[in-house]
């Protein structure tokens, strides 16, 4: 990214960097490196971990940090914050997030019109351009295309035999390899806790109270909450999406997300009788990905599902 | 030979290649075991040609391949993982489910087998030879004890020296250091077996122990492994007649009605 040897070229010099502690631990290191490399100011929003419920003082604490960052952002931008524009961006964010949620909910259909691998690539705008009107247009167009596929009975995987849930970030550098491995065997990955995490907080976004609702939303991502919340999310998705098996990617570069997976796996198997596989890899570092071992486990898991 | 072989299974492992033929009843009727040759494809062709000649097979007999080298078996009608094959083989051989421990040359696994012979859950050793046959083989060489005598030597003493179970290379360094301190070879060997068993026990805990405990794979031929696994888990350990052949046997059964 710093060398410019990427499909999208070099990262432009940022005027301001902003990250939050509600995310994979690696992100904070990346942002510190970027701040050092570009000599750009870095704001870190601290979001206290939500074990079960959020306290009012936690929301206030995050809200104040956002408010305190406004003058720094104004200085970097060379202009004052336009309150009405902030409301408009928040409204667009909410609408785009709602559409993204609808897109993924369409995965309930059999065959699933969209796979988790499609979601991994199609999620870029909701991550990077949430407040833009063209992002809303993009997901509206995607939704209508998916509805056409449903009407025509087109599945993401031809001859869908089994439906699988994916937990945690993707293994970005092996997306095609893994997509083919599953598709060749008629296994569709139809839901993921990760892509869902960029959608499920849509109801919390409130354009009338943009900063307070931002604080609330930043506190509640899946990986800033207790392991029980993720377990409940997976249990709900298994029922809603008629899931035959779950793959829990134990991701070294995202420890907050991977915490509790051993117990979550046991609970899914014991309580729901759903086969679950813990797969050791990494979302960013190919050195932690052993192709032979991964393939052998995935093949055995797929055979275990009865394919 | 007139064995009436209906299907072949080939298990291309890291240490040995096993070929099994099953008869019309699904019984293990013919087999061969050879050390794995670096030129696996040539070896597989030779062994399958031999199986066809010795068993007087017709061309239509299915060949199911398993093991790490299954991808290299060009003649295979199907390729299936060792997990599924070991479960099939052991279930057909013993007639019940339970918890199967398979300790191979370079990997080991624990498989939960249901009462119907299906795989319920599995765990495999990760990215390291600790907990596998290679772990013992490596040190057997260093201690100049023949591999097939290791188990007996380990069981000949009651004293054992604790040895790290995390890594084969580190374990070898520890063995050298213990030898330098004059520790008897027998106690070191017993400690090595314990170390391997502890590794296996951790994998059993991941899958959960459902009795009975069953053992397959080449390392099952080692008496100390059998006894110490039983002690560690406080459970009886049941062995099939040919533990080393369970993968190939299960593979042969895949395309028959006997699986």
Coordinates of C-alpha atoms in Angstrom, one line a residue:
Chain A
X1 CA 0.0 0.0 0.0
X2 CA 2.9 2.4 0.8
X3 CA 4.9 1.1 -2.1
X4 CA 2.1 1.7 -4.6
X5 CA 2.4 -1.9 -5.9
X6 CA -1.3 -2.6 -5.5
X7 CA -4.2 -2.9 -8.0
X8 CA -5.5 0.5 -6.8
X9 CA -2.1 2.2 -6.7
X10 CA -0.6 4.2 -3.9
X11 CA -2.6 5.4 -0.8
X12 CA -3.0 9.2 -1.2
X13 CA -1.6 11.3 1.6
X14 CA -4.3 11.7 4.3
X15 CA -5.0 15.1 5.9
X16 CA -6.3 13.3 9.0
X17 CA -6.4 9.8 10.3
X18 CA -9.1 8.5 12.5
X19 CA -9.4 5.0 14.0
X20 CA -11.4 3.4 16.8
X21 CA -10.5 0.7 19.3
X22 CA -13.7 -1.2 18.4
X23 CA -11.9 -3.2 15.7
X24 CA -9.1 -5.8 15.0
X25 CA -6.1 -4.9 17.0
X26 CA -4.0 -4.7 13.8
X27 CA -5.9 -1.7 12.6
X28 CA -4.6 0.5 15.3
X29 CA -1.0 -0.5 14.4
X30 CA -1.7 0.2 10.7
X31 CA -3.0 3.6 11.6
X32 CA 0.0 4.4 13.8
X33 CA 2.3 3.3 10.9
X34 CA 0.3 5.5 8.5
X35 CA 0.5 8.5 10.9
X36 CA 4.3 8.0 11.1
X37 CA 4.8 7.5 7.4
X38 CA 2.7 10.5 6.2
X39 CA 3.3 12.7 9.2
X40 CA -0.5 13.0 9.5
X41 CA -2.5 13.7 12.7
X42 CA -4.1 10.6 14.2
X43 CA -7.3 10.5 16.3
X44 CA -8.0 7.3 18.2
X45 CA -11.6 7.0 19.5
X46 CA -11.6 4.7 22.6
X47 CA -14.7 2.5 22.7
X48 CA -15.0 0.6 26.0
X49 CA -15.7 -3.1 25.6
X50 CA -19.4 -4.0 25.9
X51 CA -19.7 -7.2 28.0
X52 CA -23.4 -7.4 28.1
X53 CA -25.1 -3.9 28.1
X54 CA -23.8 -0.4 27.4
X55 CA -23.8 2.1 30.2
X56 CA -24.9 5.6 29.7
X57 CA -21.4 6.9 30.7
X58 CA -19.8 4.8 28.0
X59 CA -21.9 6.4 25.3
X60 CA -21.2 9.8 26.8
X61 CA -17.5 9.0 26.9
X62 CA -17.4 8.1 23.2
X63 CA -19.7 11.0 22.2
X64 CA -17.3 13.5 23.9
X65 CA -14.3 12.0 22.1
X66 CA -16.1 12.5 18.8
X67 CA -17.1 16.1 19.7
X68 CA -13.5 16.9 20.8
X69 CA -12.2 15.6 17.4
X70 CA -14.4 18.0 15.5
X71 CA -12.1 21.1 15.9
X72 CA -9.1 19.0 14.8
X73 CA -11.1 17.8 11.7
X74 CA -12.2 21.4 11.0
X75 CA -8.6 22.5 11.1
X76 CA -7.5 19.7 8.7
X77 CA -10.4 20.4 6.3
X78 CA -10.1 24.2 6.5
X79 CA -13.8 24.6 7.0
X80 CA -16.5 24.5 9.7
X81 CA -18.7 21.5 10.4
X82 CA -22.0 21.9 8.6
X83 CA -24.6 20.4 10.9
X84 CA -27.2 19.9 8.2
X85 CA -24.7 18.1 6.0
X86 CA -23.8 15.9 8.9
X87 CA -27.4 14.9 9.3
X88 CA -27.7 14.2 5.5
X89 CA -24.5 12.0 5.6
X90 CA -26.0 10.1 8.6
X91 CA -29.3 9.7 6.7
X92 CA -27.5 8.3 3.7
X93 CA -25.4 6.0 5.9
X94 CA -28.5 4.6 7.5
X95 CA -30.2 4.0 4.2
X96 CA -27.1 2.3 2.6
X97 CA -26.7 0.1 5.7
X98 CA -30.3 -0.9 5.6
X99 CA -30.0 -1.8 1.9
X100 CA -26.8 -3.8 2.7
X101 CA -28.7 -5.7 5.4
X102 CA -31.5 -6.5 2.9
X103 CA -29.0 -7.7 0.4
X104 CA -27.6 -10.2 2.9
X105 CA -31.1 -11.2 4.1
X106 CA -31.8 -12.4 0.6
X107 CA -29.3 -15.3 1.4
X108 CA -32.2 -17.0 3.1
X109 CA -33.6 -18.1 -0.2
X110 CA -32.8 -21.5 -1.6
X111 CA -30.6 -21.5 -3.6
X112 CA -28.9 -18.5 -2.1
X113 CA -28.7 -15.8 -4.8
X114 CA -25.5 -14.3 -3.3
X115 CA -22.6 -16.0 -1.5
X116 CA -20.5 -14.8 1.3
X117 CA -17.6 -14.5 -1.2
X118 CA -19.7 -12.1 -3.2
X119 CA -20.5 -10.2 0.0
X120 CA -16.8 -9.9 0.8
X121 CA -16.1 -8.0 -2.4
X122 CA -19.4 -6.1 -2.5
X123 CA -18.9 -4.8 1.0
X124 CA -16.2 -2.3 0.0
X125 CA -18.6 0.7 -0.4
X126 CA -20.4 0.1 2.9
X127 CA -17.0 0.1 4.7
X128 CA -15.4 3.0 2.8
X129 CA -18.1 5.2 1.4
X130 CA -21.1 4.8 3.7
X131 CA -22.4 8.4 3.7
X132 CA -22.4 8.9 -0.1
X133 CA -25.6 9.0 -2.2
X134 CA -24.0 6.8 -4.9
X135 CA -23.4 4.1 -2.2
X136 CA -27.2 4.0 -1.7
X137 CA -27.7 3.7 -5.4
X138 CA -25.1 0.9 -5.6
X139 CA -26.8 -1.2 -3.0
X140 CA -30.3 -0.5 -4.4
X141 CA -29.1 -1.7 -7.8
X142 CA -27.5 -4.7 -6.3
X143 CA -30.7 -5.6 -4.4
X144 CA -32.8 -5.5 -7.6
X145 CA -30.3 -7.6 -9.4
X146 CA -30.4 -10.2 -6.6
X147 CA -34.2 -10.1 -6.7
X148 CA -34.0 -10.9 -10.5
X149 CA -31.7 -13.9 -9.6
X150 CA -34.3 -15.1 -7.0
X151 CA -37.1 -14.8 -9.6
X152 CA -35.1 -16.8 -12.1
X153 CA -33.9 -19.3 -9.5
X154 CA -30.2 -18.5 -10.0
X155 CA -28.0 -19.6 -7.2
X156 CA -24.5 -18.2 -6.3
X157 CA -23.4 -21.8 -6.4
X158 CA -24.8 -24.1 -9.1
X159 CA -26.4 -27.2 -7.6
X160 CA -26.5 -26.0 -4.0
X161 CA -26.3 -29.0 -1.7
X162 CA -25.3 -27.6 1.7
X163 CA -25.4 -24.2 3.3
X164 CA -22.6 -22.9 5.5
X165 CA -22.0 -20.0 7.9
X166 CA -18.7 -18.2 8.0
X167 CA -17.4 -16.5 11.2
X168 CA -14.7 -13.8 11.2
X169 CA -12.9 -11.9 8.5
X170 CA -12.2 -13.5 5.1
X171 CA -8.8 -14.9 4.2
X172 CA -8.5 -12.0 1.7
X173 CA -5.5 -13.4 -0.3
X174 CA -7.2 -16.7 -1.0
X175 CA -10.8 -15.7 -1.8
X176 CA -11.0 -17.3 -5.2
X177 CA -9.2 -20.5 -4.1
X178 CA -11.7 -20.9 -1.3
X179 CA -14.7 -19.9 -3.3
X180 CA -13.9 -22.5 -6.0
X181 CA -13.1 -25.2 -3.4
X182 CA -16.6 -24.8 -1.9
X183 CA -18.5 -24.2 -5.2
X184 CA -17.0 -27.3 -6.9
X185 CA -18.6 -29.4 -4.1
X186 CA -22.0 -27.6 -4.2
X187 CA -21.4 -25.9 -0.8
X188 CA -22.7 -22.4 -0.6
X189 CA -21.5 -20.0 2.1
X190 CA -24.7 -18.2 2.6
X191 CA -24.2 -16.0 5.7
X192 CA -21.3 -14.5 7.7
X193 CA -21.1 -12.7 11.0
X194 CA -18.5 -10.4 9.4
X195 CA -20.4 -9.0 6.5
X196 CA -23.5 -8.9 8.8
X197 CA -21.6 -6.8 11.3
X198 CA -21.5 -3.9 8.7
X199 CA -25.3 -4.0 8.5
X200 CA -26.8 -5.1 11.8
X201 CA -26.4 -1.7 13.5
X202 CA -28.5 0.2 10.9
X203 CA -31.4 0.7 13.4
X204 CA -29.0 2.5 15.8
X205 CA -28.2 5.2 13.3
X206 CA -30.3 8.3 13.9
X207 CA -29.9 11.3 11.6
X208 CA -31.6 13.6 14.2
X209 CA -28.9 12.8 16.8
X210 CA -25.9 12.1 14.5
X211 CA -23.1 12.3 17.1
X212 CA -24.8 10.4 19.9
X213 CA -26.0 7.7 17.6
X214 CA -22.5 7.5 16.1
X215 CA -21.2 6.9 19.6
X216 CA -23.7 4.2 20.2
X217 CA -23.0 2.6 16.9
X218 CA -19.2 2.6 17.4
X219 CA -19.7 0.9 20.8
X220 CA -21.7 -2.0 19.4
X221 CA -19.8 -3.8 16.6
X222 CA -19.7 -7.5 17.1
X223 CA -16.1 -7.7 18.1
X224 CA -16.5 -5.0 20.7
X225 CA -19.0 -7.1 22.5
X226 CA -18.9 -10.2 24.7
X227 CA -18.5 -13.7 23.3
X228 CA -22.1 -14.5 24.2
X229 CA -23.4 -11.9 21.7
X230 CA -21.6 -13.5 18.9
X231 CA -22.8 -17.0 19.9
X232 CA -26.4 -15.7 19.9
X233 CA -25.8 -14.0 16.5
X234 CA -24.6 -17.3 15.0
X235 CA -27.4 -19.3 16.6
X236 CA -29.9 -16.9 15.1
X237 CA -28.3 -17.0 11.7
X238 CA -28.2 -20.8 11.7
X239 CA -31.9 -20.8 12.1
X240 CA -32.7 -18.0 9.7
X241 CA -30.5 -19.1 6.9
X242 CA -31.1 -22.9 7.3
X243 CA -27.4 -23.6 7.9
X244 CA -25.9 -27.1 7.7
X245 CA -22.5 -26.3 9.2
X246 CA -20.3 -23.4 10.5
X247 CA -16.7 -22.5 9.8
X248 CA -15.1 -20.4 12.5
X249 CA -11.9 -18.8 11.1
X250 CA -9.5 -18.3 13.9
X251 CA -7.8 -15.2 12.7
X252 CA -4.5 -14.3 14.3
X253 CA -4.6 -10.7 13.0
X254 CA -8.0 -10.2 14.6
X255 CA -7.8 -11.4 18.1
X256 CA -10.9 -9.6 19.5
X257 CA -13.0 -11.4 16.8
X258 CA -11.4 -14.8 17.4
X259 CA -11.7 -14.8 21.2
X260 CA -14.2 -17.3 22.5
X261 CA -14.4 -19.4 19.3
X262 CA -13.5 -22.7 21.0
X263 CA -16.4 -22.4 23.3
X264 CA -18.7 -21.0 20.6
X265 CA -17.8 -24.0 18.4
X266 CA -18.6 -26.4 21.3
X267 CA -21.9 -24.7 21.9
X268 CA -23.0 -24.8 18.3
X269 CA -22.3 -28.5 18.1
X270 CA -23.7 -29.4 21.5
X271 CA -26.8 -27.2 21.6
X272 CA -27.8 -27.1 17.9
X273 CA -26.1 -30.3 16.7
X274 CA -24.6 -28.2 13.9
X275 CA -21.1 -29.4 12.7
X276 CA -18.6 -26.6 13.3
X277 CA -14.9 -26.3 12.2
X278 CA -12.3 -24.1 13.7
X279 CA -10.0 -23.1 10.9
X280 CA -6.6 -21.5 11.8
X281 CA -5.5 -18.9 9.4
X282 CA -5.1 -15.1 9.1
X283 CA -6.9 -12.4 7.2
X284 CA -3.8 -10.4 6.3
X285 CA -0.7 -12.6 6.6
X286 CA -0.3 -15.4 4.1
X287 CA 2.5 -16.9 6.2
X288 CA -0.1 -18.1 8.7
X289 CA -2.0 -19.9 5.9
X290 CA -1.0 -23.5 5.3
X291 CA -2.8 -24.5 2.1
X292 CA -2.5 -28.2 2.4
X293 CA -3.7 -28.3 6.0
X294 CA -6.5 -25.9 5.3
X295 CA -7.6 -27.9 2.2
X296 CA -7.5 -31.2 4.1
X297 CA -9.6 -29.9 7.0
X298 CA -12.2 -28.2 4.6
X299 CA -12.5 -31.4 2.5
X300 CA -13.0 -33.5 5.6
X301 CA -15.5 -31.0 6.9
X302 CA -17.5 -31.0 3.7
X303 CA -17.5 -34.8 3.7
X304 CA -18.7 -34.7 7.2
X305 CA -21.7 -32.6 6.0
X306 CA -22.6 -35.5 3.8
X307 CA -21.4 -34.1 0.4
Chain B
X1 CA -5.8 -65.6 -6.6
X2 CA -9.6 -65.7 -6.9
X3 CA -10.2 -63.3 -4.0
X4 CA -13.2 -61.9 -5.7
X5 CA -12.1 -58.4 -5.0
X6 CA -14.9 -55.8 -5.7
X7 CA -13.1 -52.6 -4.8
X8 CA -9.7 -51.2 -4.0
X9 CA -8.7 -48.5 -1.5
X10 CA -5.3 -46.8 -1.6
X11 CA -3.9 -44.7 1.3
X12 CA -0.9 -42.7 0.2
X13 CA 0.5 -41.7 3.5
X14 CA 3.6 -39.7 4.3
X15 CA 5.5 -42.7 5.5
X16 CA 3.8 -45.7 3.9
X17 CA 1.5 -46.5 1.0
X18 CA -1.3 -49.0 1.8
X19 CA -3.5 -50.8 -0.8
X20 CA -6.5 -52.8 0.3
X21 CA -9.0 -55.0 -1.6
X22 CA -12.4 -55.8 -0.3
X23 CA -14.5 -58.8 -1.3
X24 CA -18.3 -59.0 -2.0
X25 CA -19.0 -59.1 1.7
X26 CA -17.0 -55.9 2.3
X27 CA -14.3 -57.8 4.2
X28 CA -10.6 -56.9 4.0
X29 CA -9.4 -59.7 1.6
X30 CA -6.1 -58.4 0.2
X31 CA -3.5 -55.8 1.2
X32 CA 0.0 -54.6 0.7
X33 CA 2.1 -52.0 2.7
X34 CA 5.2 -50.3 1.3
X35 CA 7.3 -47.4 2.5
X36 CA 6.4 -44.3 0.5
X37 CA 8.8 -43.7 -2.4
X38 CA 9.7 -40.1 -3.3
X39 CA 8.3 -40.8 -6.8
X40 CA 4.8 -41.4 -5.5
X41 CA 3.0 -41.5 -8.9
X42 CA 5.3 -44.3 -10.2
X43 CA 5.0 -46.2 -7.0
X44 CA 1.2 -45.9 -7.0
X45 CA 1.0 -47.2 -10.6
X46 CA 3.2 -50.2 -9.8
X47 CA 1.2 -51.1 -6.7
X48 CA -2.1 -50.8 -8.4
X49 CA -0.8 -52.9 -11.3
X50 CA 0.3 -55.5 -8.8
X51 CA -3.1 -55.4 -7.1
X52 CA -4.8 -55.9 -10.4
X53 CA -2.5 -58.8 -11.3
X54 CA -2.6 -60.6 -8.0
X55 CA -6.3 -60.2 -7.5
X56 CA -7.2 -60.8 -11.2
X57 CA -9.2 -57.6 -11.3
X58 CA -11.3 -56.4 -14.2
X59 CA -11.0 -52.8 -15.3
X60 CA -14.2 -51.6 -13.9
X61 CA -13.3 -52.2 -10.2
X62 CA -13.5 -48.8 -8.4
X63 CA -10.3 -47.4 -6.8
X64 CA -10.8 -44.8 -4.1
X65 CA -7.7 -42.9 -2.9
X66 CA -7.1 -41.3 0.4
X67 CA -4.1 -39.9 2.4
X68 CA -1.9 -36.9 1.8
X69 CA -0.9 -38.1 -1.6
X70 CA -4.4 -38.9 -2.8
X71 CA -4.2 -36.1 -5.4
X72 CA -1.4 -38.1 -7.2
X73 CA -3.5 -41.2 -7.8
X74 CA -4.4 -40.7 -11.4
X75 CA -6.3 -44.0 -11.5
X76 CA -8.7 -43.1 -8.6
X77 CA -12.4 -43.1 -9.4
X78 CA -12.8 -40.9 -6.2
X79 CA -10.6 -39.1 -3.7
X80 CA -11.7 -38.9 -0.1
X81 CA -10.0 -37.6 3.1
X82 CA -8.4 -39.8 5.7
X83 CA -10.9 -38.6 8.2
X84 CA -13.9 -40.1 6.4
X85 CA -12.0 -43.2 5.4
X86 CA -10.6 -44.1 8.8
X87 CA -14.1 -43.7 10.3
X88 CA -15.6 -46.0 7.6
X89 CA -12.9 -48.6 8.0
X90 CA -13.0 -48.7 11.8
X91 CA -16.8 -48.8 11.9
X92 CA -17.0 -51.7 9.5
X93 CA -14.2 -53.5 11.3
X94 CA -15.4 -53.1 14.9
X95 CA -19.2 -52.6 14.3
X96 CA -19.6 -49.6 16.6
X97 CA -18.9 -45.8 16.9
X98 CA -16.8 -44.1 19.6
X99 CA -13.7 -42.0 19.6
X100 CA -11.0 -43.0 17.1
X101 CA -7.4 -41.9 17.5
X102 CA -5.3 -42.3 14.3
X103 CA -1.6 -41.8 14.7
X104 CA 0.1 -41.7 11.4
X105 CA 3.7 -41.1 10.2
X106 CA 3.4 -37.4 10.0
X107 CA 0.0 -36.5 11.2
X108 CA -2.5 -37.6 13.8
X109 CA -6.1 -37.1 14.3
X110 CA -9.0 -37.7 16.6
X111 CA -12.4 -38.6 15.0
X112 CA -15.7 -38.7 16.8
X113 CA -17.6 -41.6 15.1
X114 CA -21.4 -41.8 15.6
X115 CA -23.3 -45.0 16.3
X116 CA -24.1 -45.1 12.5
X117 CA -20.5 -44.8 11.5
X118 CA -20.6 -41.1 10.5
X119 CA -18.0 -38.5 11.4
X120 CA -19.4 -36.3 14.2
X121 CA -16.3 -34.2 14.8
X122 CA -12.6 -34.3 14.2
X123 CA -9.3 -32.6 15.3
X124 CA -5.9 -32.8 13.6
X125 CA -2.4 -31.9 14.8
X126 CA -1.4 -28.5 13.5
X127 CA 1.6 -27.7 11.3
X128 CA 4.0 -29.8 13.4
X129 CA 5.2 -33.3 13.6
X130 CA 4.9 -33.5 17.4
X131 CA 2.2 -36.0 18.3
X132 CA 3.0 -38.2 15.2
X133 CA 5.0 -41.2 14.3
X134 CA 7.8 -39.0 13.1
X135 CA 8.3 -37.7 16.6
X136 CA 9.2 -41.3 17.8
X137 CA 11.0 -42.2 14.6
X138 CA 13.3 -39.1 14.9
X139 CA 14.4 -40.0 18.4
X140 CA 14.5 -43.8 17.9
X141 CA 17.2 -43.1 15.4
X142 CA 19.1 -40.8 17.8
X143 CA 18.9 -43.4 20.6
X144 CA 19.7 -46.3 18.2
X145 CA 16.7 -48.3 19.3
X146 CA 14.9 -50.1 16.4
X147 CA 11.4 -48.5 15.8
X148 CA 9.6 -51.8 16.4
X149 CA 11.3 -52.2 19.8
X150 CA 10.7 -48.7 21.1
X151 CA 7.4 -49.5 22.8
X152 CA 8.8 -52.5 24.6
X153 CA 11.8 -50.6 25.8
X154 CA 9.6 -47.8 27.1
X155 CA 7.4 -50.2 29.0
X156 CA 10.4 -52.0 30.6
X157 CA 10.9 -49.2 33.2
X158 CA 8.6 -47.2 35.4
X159 CA 10.7 -44.1 35.7
X160 CA 10.1 -41.5 33.0
X161 CA 11.7 -38.2 32.2
X162 CA 9.4 -35.3 31.1
X163 CA 10.1 -34.1 27.6
X164 CA 8.6 -31.1 25.8
X165 CA 5.7 -32.1 23.5
X166 CA 5.5 -28.9 21.5
X167 CA 8.1 -29.6 18.8
X168 CA 10.0 -32.6 17.4
X169 CA 13.2 -30.7 16.9
X170 CA 13.2 -29.3 20.4
X171 CA 12.4 -32.7 21.8
X172 CA 15.4 -34.1 20.0
X173 CA 17.6 -31.4 21.6
X174 CA 16.2 -32.3 25.0
X175 CA 17.0 -36.0 24.4
X176 CA 20.6 -35.2 23.6
X177 CA 20.9 -33.1 26.7
X178 CA 19.4 -35.8 28.9
X179 CA 21.7 -38.4 27.4
X180 CA 24.6 -36.1 28.2
X181 CA 23.5 -36.1 31.9
X182 CA 23.6 -39.9 32.0
X183 CA 19.8 -40.4 32.0
X184 CA 19.0 -44.0 31.0
X185 CA 17.7 -44.5 27.5
X186 CA 14.7 -46.4 28.8
X187 CA 13.4 -43.5 30.9
X188 CA 13.9 -41.1 28.1
X189 CA 12.0 -43.3 25.7
X190 CA 9.1 -43.6 28.2
X191 CA 9.1 -39.8 28.6
X192 CA 8.9 -39.5 24.8
X193 CA 5.9 -41.7 24.6
X194 CA 4.2 -39.8 27.4
X195 CA 4.9 -36.6 25.6
X196 CA 3.2 -37.9 22.4
X197 CA 0.3 -39.2 24.4
X198 CA -0.3 -35.9 26.1
X199 CA -0.5 -34.2 22.7
X200 CA -3.1 -36.8 21.6
X201 CA -5.0 -36.4 24.9
X202 CA -5.3 -32.7 24.2
X203 CA -6.9 -33.4 20.8
X204 CA -9.2 -36.0 22.4
X205 CA -10.4 -33.3 24.8
X206 CA -11.2 -31.0 21.8
X207 CA -13.5 -33.6 20.2
X208 CA -14.7 -35.0 23.5
X209 CA -14.3 -38.6 24.6
X210 CA -17.2 -40.9 23.7
X211 CA -16.4 -44.5 24.7
X212 CA -15.0 -46.7 23.4
X213 CA -11.6 -45.3 22.6
X214 CA -10.2 -46.9 19.4
X215 CA -6.8 -46.7 17.9
X216 CA -5.7 -46.9 14.2
X217 CA -2.6 -45.9 12.1
X218 CA 0.9 -47.3 11.9
X219 CA 1.8 -46.1 15.4
X220 CA -0.9 -48.3 16.9
X221 CA 1.6 -51.2 16.5
X222 CA 3.6 -49.7 19.4
X223 CA 2.6 -51.4 22.7
X224 CA 3.6 -48.4 24.9
X225 CA 1.3 -46.1 22.9
X226 CA -1.6 -48.4 23.4
X227 CA -1.0 -48.8 27.1
X228 CA -0.1 -45.3 28.0
X229 CA -3.1 -43.9 26.0
X230 CA -5.4 -46.2 28.0
X231 CA -3.7 -45.0 31.3
X232 CA -3.9 -41.3 30.3
X233 CA -7.5 -41.4 29.4
X234 CA -8.6 -44.0 32.0
X235 CA -10.3 -45.9 29.2
X236 CA -9.8 -49.2 27.4
X237 CA -8.3 -48.9 24.0
X238 CA -9.7 -51.1 21.3
X239 CA -7.6 -52.0 18.2
X240 CA -8.8 -53.4 14.9
X241 CA -6.9 -56.4 13.4
X242 CA -5.0 -54.2 11.0
X243 CA -4.8 -50.7 12.5
X244 CA -2.4 -49.4 9.8
X245 CA -4.9 -50.4 7.0
X246 CA -8.0 -48.7 8.3
X247 CA -7.7 -45.7 6.0
X248 CA -7.2 -47.8 2.8
X249 CA -9.9 -50.2 4.0
X250 CA -12.4 -47.4 4.6
X251 CA -11.5 -46.0 1.1
X252 CA -12.2 -49.3 -0.5
X253 CA -15.6 -49.4 1.3
X254 CA -16.6 -46.0 0.1
X255 CA -18.0 -47.1 -3.2
X256 CA -19.6 -50.3 -1.9
X257 CA -22.9 -50.9 -0.1
X258 CA -20.9 -52.1 3.0
X259 CA -19.9 -48.6 4.1

